[in-house]
Short mmCIF file of C-alpha atoms in Angstrom, two decimals:
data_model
loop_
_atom_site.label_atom_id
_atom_site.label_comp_id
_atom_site.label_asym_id
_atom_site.label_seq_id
_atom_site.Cartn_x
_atom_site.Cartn_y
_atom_site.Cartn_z
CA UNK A 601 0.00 0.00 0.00
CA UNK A 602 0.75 3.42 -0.94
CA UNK A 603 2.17 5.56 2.22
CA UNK A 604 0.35 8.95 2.21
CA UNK A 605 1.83 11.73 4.49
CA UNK A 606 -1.48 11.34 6.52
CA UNK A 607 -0.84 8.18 7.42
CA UNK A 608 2.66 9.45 8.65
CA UNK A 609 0.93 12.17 10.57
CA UNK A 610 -1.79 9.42 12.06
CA UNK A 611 1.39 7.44 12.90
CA UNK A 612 3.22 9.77 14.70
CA UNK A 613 -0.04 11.45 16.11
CA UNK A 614 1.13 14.92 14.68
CA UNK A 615 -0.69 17.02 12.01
CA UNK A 616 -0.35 16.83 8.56
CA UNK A 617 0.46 20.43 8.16
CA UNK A 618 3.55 19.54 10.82
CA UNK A 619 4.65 16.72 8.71
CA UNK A 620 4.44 19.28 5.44
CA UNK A 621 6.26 21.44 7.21
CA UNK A 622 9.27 18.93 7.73
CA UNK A 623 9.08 18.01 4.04
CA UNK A 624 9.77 21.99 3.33
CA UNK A 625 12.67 22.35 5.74
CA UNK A 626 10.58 25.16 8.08
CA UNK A 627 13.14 26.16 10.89
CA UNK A 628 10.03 26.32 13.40
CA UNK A 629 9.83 22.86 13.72
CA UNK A 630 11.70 21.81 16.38
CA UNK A 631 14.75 19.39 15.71
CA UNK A 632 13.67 16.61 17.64
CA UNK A 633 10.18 16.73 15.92
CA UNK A 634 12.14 16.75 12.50
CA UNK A 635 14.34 14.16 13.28
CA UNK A 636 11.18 11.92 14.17
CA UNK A 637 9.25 12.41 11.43
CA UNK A 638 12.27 12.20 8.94
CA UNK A 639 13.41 8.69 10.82
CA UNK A 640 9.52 7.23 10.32
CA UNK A 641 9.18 8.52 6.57
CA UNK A 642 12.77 6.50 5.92
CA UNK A 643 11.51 3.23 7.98
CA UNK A 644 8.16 3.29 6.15
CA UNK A 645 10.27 4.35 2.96
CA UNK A 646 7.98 6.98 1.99
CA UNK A 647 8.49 9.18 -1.19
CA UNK A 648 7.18 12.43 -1.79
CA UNK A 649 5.08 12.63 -4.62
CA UNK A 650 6.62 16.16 -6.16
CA UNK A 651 3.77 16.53 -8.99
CA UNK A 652 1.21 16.24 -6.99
CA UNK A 653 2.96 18.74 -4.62
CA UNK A 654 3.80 20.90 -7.77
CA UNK A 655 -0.03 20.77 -8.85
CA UNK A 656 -1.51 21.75 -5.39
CA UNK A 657 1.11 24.57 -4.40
CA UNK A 658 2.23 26.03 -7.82
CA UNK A 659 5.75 25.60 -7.34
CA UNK A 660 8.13 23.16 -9.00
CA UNK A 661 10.70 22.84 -5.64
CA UNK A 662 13.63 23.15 -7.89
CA UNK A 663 16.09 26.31 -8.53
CA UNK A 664 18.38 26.68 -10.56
CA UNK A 665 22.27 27.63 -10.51
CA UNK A 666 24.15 29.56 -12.95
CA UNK A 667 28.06 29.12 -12.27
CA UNK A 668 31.16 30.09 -15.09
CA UNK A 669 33.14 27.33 -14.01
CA UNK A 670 32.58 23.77 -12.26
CA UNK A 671 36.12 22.93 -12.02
CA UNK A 672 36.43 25.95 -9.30
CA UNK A 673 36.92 24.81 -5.87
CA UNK A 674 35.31 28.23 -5.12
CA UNK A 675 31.76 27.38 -6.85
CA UNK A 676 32.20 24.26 -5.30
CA UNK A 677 31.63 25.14 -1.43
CA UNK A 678 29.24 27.17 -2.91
CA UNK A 679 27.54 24.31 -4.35
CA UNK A 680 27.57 22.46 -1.37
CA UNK A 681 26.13 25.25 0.84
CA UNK A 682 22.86 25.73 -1.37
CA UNK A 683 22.62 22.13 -1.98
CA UNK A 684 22.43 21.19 2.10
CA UNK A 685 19.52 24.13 2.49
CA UNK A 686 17.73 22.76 -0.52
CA UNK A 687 18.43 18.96 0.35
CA UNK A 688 16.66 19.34 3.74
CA UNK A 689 14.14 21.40 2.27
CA UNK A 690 13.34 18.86 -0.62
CA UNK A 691 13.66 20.86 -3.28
CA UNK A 692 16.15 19.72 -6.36
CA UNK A 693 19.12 21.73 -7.19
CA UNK A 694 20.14 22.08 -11.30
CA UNK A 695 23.22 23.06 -12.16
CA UNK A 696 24.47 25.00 -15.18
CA UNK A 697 27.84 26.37 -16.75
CA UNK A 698 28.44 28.78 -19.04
CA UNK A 699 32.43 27.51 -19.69
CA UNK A 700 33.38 31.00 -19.05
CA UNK A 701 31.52 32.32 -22.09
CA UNK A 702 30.39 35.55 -21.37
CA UNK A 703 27.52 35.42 -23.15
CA UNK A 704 25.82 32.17 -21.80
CA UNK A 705 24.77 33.55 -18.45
CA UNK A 706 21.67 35.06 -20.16
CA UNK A 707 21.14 31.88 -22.38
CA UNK A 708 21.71 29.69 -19.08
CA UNK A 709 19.53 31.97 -17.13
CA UNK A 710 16.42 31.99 -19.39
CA UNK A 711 16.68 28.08 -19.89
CA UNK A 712 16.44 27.25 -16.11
CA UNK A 713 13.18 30.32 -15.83
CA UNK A 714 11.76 28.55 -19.11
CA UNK A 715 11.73 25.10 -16.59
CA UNK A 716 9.64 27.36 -14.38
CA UNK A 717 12.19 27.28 -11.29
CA UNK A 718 11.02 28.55 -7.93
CA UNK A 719 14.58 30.85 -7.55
CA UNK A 720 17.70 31.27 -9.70
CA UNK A 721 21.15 31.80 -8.30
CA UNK A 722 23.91 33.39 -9.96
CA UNK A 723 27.51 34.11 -9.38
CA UNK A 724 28.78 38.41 -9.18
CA UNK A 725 29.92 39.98 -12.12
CA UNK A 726 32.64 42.71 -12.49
CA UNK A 727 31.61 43.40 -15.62
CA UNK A 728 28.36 45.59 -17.37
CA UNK A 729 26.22 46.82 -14.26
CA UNK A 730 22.99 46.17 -16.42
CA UNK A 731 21.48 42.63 -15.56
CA UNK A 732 20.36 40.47 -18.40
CA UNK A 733 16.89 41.15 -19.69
CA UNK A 734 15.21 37.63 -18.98
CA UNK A 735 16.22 38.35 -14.88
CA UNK A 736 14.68 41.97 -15.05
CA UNK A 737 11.29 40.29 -15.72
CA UNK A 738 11.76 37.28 -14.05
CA UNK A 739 8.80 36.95 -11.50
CA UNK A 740 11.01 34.46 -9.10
CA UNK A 741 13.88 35.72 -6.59
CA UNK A 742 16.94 36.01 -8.27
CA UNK A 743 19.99 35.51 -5.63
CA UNK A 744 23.27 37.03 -6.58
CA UNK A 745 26.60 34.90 -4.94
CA UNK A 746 29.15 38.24 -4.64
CA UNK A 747 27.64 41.58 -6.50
CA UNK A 748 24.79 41.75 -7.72
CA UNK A 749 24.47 44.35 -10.75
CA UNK A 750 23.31 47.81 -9.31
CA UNK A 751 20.08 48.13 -11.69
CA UNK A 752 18.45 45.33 -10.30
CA UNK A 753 16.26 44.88 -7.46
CA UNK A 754 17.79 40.99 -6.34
CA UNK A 755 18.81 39.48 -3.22
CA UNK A 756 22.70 39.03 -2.92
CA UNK A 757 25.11 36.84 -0.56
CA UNK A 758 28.32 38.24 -0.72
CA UNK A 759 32.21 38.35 0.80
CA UNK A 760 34.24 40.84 2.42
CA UNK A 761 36.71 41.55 0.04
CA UNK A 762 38.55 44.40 1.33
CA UNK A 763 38.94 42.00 4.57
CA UNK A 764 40.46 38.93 2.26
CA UNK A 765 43.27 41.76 1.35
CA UNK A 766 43.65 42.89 5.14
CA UNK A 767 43.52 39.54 6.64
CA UNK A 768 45.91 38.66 4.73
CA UNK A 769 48.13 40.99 5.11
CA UNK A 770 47.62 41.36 9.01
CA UNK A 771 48.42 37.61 9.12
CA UNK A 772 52.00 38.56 7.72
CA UNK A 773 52.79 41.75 9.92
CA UNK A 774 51.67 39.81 12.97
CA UNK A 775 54.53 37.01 12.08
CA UNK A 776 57.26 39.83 11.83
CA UNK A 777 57.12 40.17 7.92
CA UNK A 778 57.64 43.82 7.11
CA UNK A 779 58.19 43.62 3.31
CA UNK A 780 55.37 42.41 2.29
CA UNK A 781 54.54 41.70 -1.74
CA UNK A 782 51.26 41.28 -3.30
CA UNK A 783 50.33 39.55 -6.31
CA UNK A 784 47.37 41.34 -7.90
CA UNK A 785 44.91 39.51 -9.78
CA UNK A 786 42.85 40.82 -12.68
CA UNK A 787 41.38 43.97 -12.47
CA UNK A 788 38.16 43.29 -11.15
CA UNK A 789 35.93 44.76 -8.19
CA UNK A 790 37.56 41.75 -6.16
CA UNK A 791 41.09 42.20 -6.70
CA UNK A 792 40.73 45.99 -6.36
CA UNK A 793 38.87 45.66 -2.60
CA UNK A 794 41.67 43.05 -1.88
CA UNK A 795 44.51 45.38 -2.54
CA UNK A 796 42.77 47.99 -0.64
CA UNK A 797 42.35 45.80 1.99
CA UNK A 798 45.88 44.94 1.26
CA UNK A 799 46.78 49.06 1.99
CA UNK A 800 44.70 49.43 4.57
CA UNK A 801 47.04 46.85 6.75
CA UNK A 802 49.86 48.69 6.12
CA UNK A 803 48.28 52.15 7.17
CA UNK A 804 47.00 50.46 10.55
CA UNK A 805 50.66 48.65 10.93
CA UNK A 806 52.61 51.87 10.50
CA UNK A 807 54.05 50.96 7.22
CA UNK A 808 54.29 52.48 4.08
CA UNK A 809 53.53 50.23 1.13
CA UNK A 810 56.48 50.32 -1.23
CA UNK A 811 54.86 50.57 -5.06
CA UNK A 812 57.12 47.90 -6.58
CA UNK A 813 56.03 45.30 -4.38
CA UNK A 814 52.34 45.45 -5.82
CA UNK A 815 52.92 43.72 -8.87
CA UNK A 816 50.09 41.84 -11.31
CA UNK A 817 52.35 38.73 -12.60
CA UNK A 818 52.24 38.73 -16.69
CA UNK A 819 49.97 37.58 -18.49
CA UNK A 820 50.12 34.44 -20.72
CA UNK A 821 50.86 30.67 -18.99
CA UNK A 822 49.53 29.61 -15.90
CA UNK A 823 49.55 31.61 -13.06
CA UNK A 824 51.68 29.42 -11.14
CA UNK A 825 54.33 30.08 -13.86
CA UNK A 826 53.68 34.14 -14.01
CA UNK A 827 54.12 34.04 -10.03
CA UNK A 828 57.27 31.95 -10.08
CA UNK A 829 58.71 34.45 -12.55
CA UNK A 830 57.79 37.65 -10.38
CA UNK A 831 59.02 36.69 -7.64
CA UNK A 832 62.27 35.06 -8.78
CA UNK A 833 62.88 38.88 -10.24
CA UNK A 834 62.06 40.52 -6.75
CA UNK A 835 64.13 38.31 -4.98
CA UNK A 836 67.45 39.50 -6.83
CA UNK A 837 66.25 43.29 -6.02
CA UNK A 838 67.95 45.63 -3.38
CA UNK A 839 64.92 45.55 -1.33
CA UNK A 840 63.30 42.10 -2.12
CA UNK A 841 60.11 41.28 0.14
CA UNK A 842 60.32 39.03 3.09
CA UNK A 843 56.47 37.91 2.70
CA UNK A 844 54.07 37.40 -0.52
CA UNK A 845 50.22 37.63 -0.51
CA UNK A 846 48.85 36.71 -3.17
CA UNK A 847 45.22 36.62 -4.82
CA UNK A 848 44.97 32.82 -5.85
CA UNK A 849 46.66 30.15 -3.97
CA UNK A 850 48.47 28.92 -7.68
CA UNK A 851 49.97 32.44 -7.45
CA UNK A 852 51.18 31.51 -3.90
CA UNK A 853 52.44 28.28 -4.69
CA UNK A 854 54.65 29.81 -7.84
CA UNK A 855 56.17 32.70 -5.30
CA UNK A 856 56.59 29.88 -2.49
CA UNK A 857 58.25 27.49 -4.98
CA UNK A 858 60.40 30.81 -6.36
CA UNK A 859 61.75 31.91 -2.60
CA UNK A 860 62.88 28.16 -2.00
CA UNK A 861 64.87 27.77 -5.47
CA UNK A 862 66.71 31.13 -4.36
CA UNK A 863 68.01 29.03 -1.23
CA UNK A 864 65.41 30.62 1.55
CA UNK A 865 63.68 28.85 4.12
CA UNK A 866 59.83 28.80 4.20
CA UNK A 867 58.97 30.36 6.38
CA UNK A 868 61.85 31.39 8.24
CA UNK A 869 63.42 33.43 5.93
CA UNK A 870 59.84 33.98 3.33
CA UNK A 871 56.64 34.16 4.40
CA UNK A 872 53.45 33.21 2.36
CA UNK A 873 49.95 33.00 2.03
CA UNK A 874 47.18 32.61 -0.51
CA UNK A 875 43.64 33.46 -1.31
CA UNK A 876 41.22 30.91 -1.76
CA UNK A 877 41.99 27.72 0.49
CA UNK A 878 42.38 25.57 -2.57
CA UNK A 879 43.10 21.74 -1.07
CA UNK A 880 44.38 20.94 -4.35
CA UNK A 881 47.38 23.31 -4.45
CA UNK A 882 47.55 24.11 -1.03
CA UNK A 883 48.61 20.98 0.31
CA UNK A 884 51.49 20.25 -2.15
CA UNK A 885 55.18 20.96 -0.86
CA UNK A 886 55.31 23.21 2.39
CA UNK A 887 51.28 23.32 2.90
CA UNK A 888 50.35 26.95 2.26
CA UNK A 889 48.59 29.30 4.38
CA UNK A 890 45.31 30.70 2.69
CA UNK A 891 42.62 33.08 3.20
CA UNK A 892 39.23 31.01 3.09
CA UNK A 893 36.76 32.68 1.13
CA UNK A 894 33.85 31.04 2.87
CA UNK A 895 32.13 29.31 -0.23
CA UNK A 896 29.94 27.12 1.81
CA UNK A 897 28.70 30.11 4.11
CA UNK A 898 27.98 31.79 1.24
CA UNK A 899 25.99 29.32 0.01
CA UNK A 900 23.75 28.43 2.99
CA UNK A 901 22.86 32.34 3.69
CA UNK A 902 21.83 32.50 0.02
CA UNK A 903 19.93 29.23 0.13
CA UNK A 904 17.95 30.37 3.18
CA UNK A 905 17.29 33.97 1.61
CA UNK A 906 15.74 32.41 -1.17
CA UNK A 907 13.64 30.31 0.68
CA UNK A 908 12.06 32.47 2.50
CA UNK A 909 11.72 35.30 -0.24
CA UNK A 910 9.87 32.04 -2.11
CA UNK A 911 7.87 31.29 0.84
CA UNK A 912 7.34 35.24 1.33
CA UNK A 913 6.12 35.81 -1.95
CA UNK A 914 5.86 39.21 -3.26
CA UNK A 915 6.07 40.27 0.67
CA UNK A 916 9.70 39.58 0.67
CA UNK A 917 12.17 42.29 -0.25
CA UNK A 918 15.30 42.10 -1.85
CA UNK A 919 18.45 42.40 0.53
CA UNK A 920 22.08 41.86 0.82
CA UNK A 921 23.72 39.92 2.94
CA UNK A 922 28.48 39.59 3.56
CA UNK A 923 30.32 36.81 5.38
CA UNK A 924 33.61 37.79 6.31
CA UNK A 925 36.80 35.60 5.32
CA UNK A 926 38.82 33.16 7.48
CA UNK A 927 42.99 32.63 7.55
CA UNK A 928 43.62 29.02 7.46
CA UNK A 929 47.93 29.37 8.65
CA UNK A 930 49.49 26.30 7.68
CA UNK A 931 53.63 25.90 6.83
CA UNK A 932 54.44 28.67 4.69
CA UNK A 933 53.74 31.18 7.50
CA UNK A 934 55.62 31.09 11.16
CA UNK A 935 53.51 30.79 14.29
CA UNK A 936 53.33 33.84 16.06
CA UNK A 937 55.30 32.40 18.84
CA UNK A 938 58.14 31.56 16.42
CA UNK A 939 57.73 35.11 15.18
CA UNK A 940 57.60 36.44 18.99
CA UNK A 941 61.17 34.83 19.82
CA UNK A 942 62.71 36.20 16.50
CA UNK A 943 61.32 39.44 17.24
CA UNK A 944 62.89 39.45 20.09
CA UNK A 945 66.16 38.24 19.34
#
């Protein structure tokens, strides 16, 4: 026999509308409530039946998810944010890339609206400030992850950039660095707030920023390569930097890798630390330090934004929400009691 979620509610002795409100991941059930009803539905191996849901409420309990590039560890955590609020919430998550084309957000944007999805995610753009046509009419919530474009009225989850920079930086001064390089990225609104951020540590630290050790590695090859070559220049200079930030951790790894062909110790005599927390690259050779963008936090504020604005309705208004960043310190950056003693000495 078919289970119906009225026979889960006559089970349990709840009401049905408590047992819907499990399915749809409401925070005010309570979480030993939830856990009960979730354990029974799995024991009686009971299935929602989504188009009858889909029929009675109007919705389809799916969204949609716009990202440039699925081989980012960044979109990733991002992923893995929305898709834990949606999973608990029953709703399905589809996923979309554009392959860094810059003109298949719009086409990937209208394709997910055209399968009628209950809220569409996308990632910032630097770029044009004007938002594609299909999201100005769209009649669901549209959730920017980073900035959103300034003409239109969506809800945004997004990180403190200028604190990446100064985090970073901070992180370095506190371990006695005083010569500290950065390794811009591309010139984008991220990269810019992280080099301010990058400034503003040396204004609070008393030190004045010297203009050749803000560099943006050349372009062309990887950027492991462009870093390794920057750095291996700086290091034969008269007044060669005795820490790198950088804005990926690939950059880090090529300025890391540079500093310990030239002879230095990491981190004794070279300090550095990445942007990003990349496992991949940060664990190879000395592990390096990183500044974790918070990808997954991102994606569970945005996740529960758009739920409610789809529960809301029309009564929800568009808002923005930032997470601040997180230094992970790992071997290419002393501990401050190392740096303490040396200090000292």
């Amino acid at each position: 026999m078919k289970i119906r979620l009225q026979d889960i509610a006559d089970d349990l002795k709840l009401s049905k509308m408590t047992i819907s409100r499990v399915l749809r991941g409401h925070v005010d059930v309570s979480a030993d409530t939830k856990a009960l009803v979730l354990k029974r539905m799995q024991e009686l191996n009971y299935r929602p039946n989504i188009s009858a849901r889909s029929l009675r409420t109007g919705q389809a309990y799916l969204v949609g998810l716009v990202v440039r590039d699925l081989r980012d560890p960044h979109v990733a955590d991002v992923c893995r944010g929305l898709n834990r609020v949606f999973r608990a919430a029953s709703y399905g998550l589809v996923v979309s890339s554009t392959d860094d084309d810059p003109e298949g957000e719009e086409r990937e944007a209208e394709l997910h609206l055209s399968r009628q999805v209950d809220a569409l995610f996308l990632f910032g753009n630097d770029g044009s400030p004007d938002a594609p046509e299909a999201l100005r009419n769209s009649h669901v919530p549209i959730v920017y992850l980073g900035r959103k474009p300034a003409t239109l009225p969506a809800w945004s989850v997004g990180l403190r950039e200028i604190e990446v920079g100064k985090a970073a930086a901070e992180h370095l001064f506190a371990r006695s660095a005083c010569r500290i390089a950065y390794l811009r990225g591309p010139r984008t609104f991220a990269a810019d707030q992280r080099f301010s951020g990058y400034l503003e540590a040396h204004r609070d630290a008393g030190i004045a920023p010297r203009q050749e050790l803000a560099i943006e590695p050349r372009h062309g090859g990887s950027e492991y390569e462009s870093a390794f070559g920057a750095v291996r220049g700086m290091l034969q200079g008269r007044m060669a930097p005795d820490g790198v930030m950088a804005y990926t951790d690939a950059l880090a790894a090529g300025a890391r890798d540079a500093a310990l062909g030239r002879g230095l110790r990491v981190p004794e005599d070279f300090q550095v630390i990445g942007c990003g927390n990349n496992l991949q690259v940060c664990s190879i050779g000395p592990a390096l330090s990183s500044v974790d963008l918070a990808g997954e936090e991102i994606g569970t504020k945005a996740g529960r934004l758009a739920l409610k604005a789809i529960e809301n309705g029309a009564n929800d208004k568009p808002r923005s929400l930032t997470v601040s960043p997180r230094v992970i310190a790992r071997a290419t950056t002393r501990s401050t009691t190392t740096a303490g003693r040396e200090k000292k000495g």
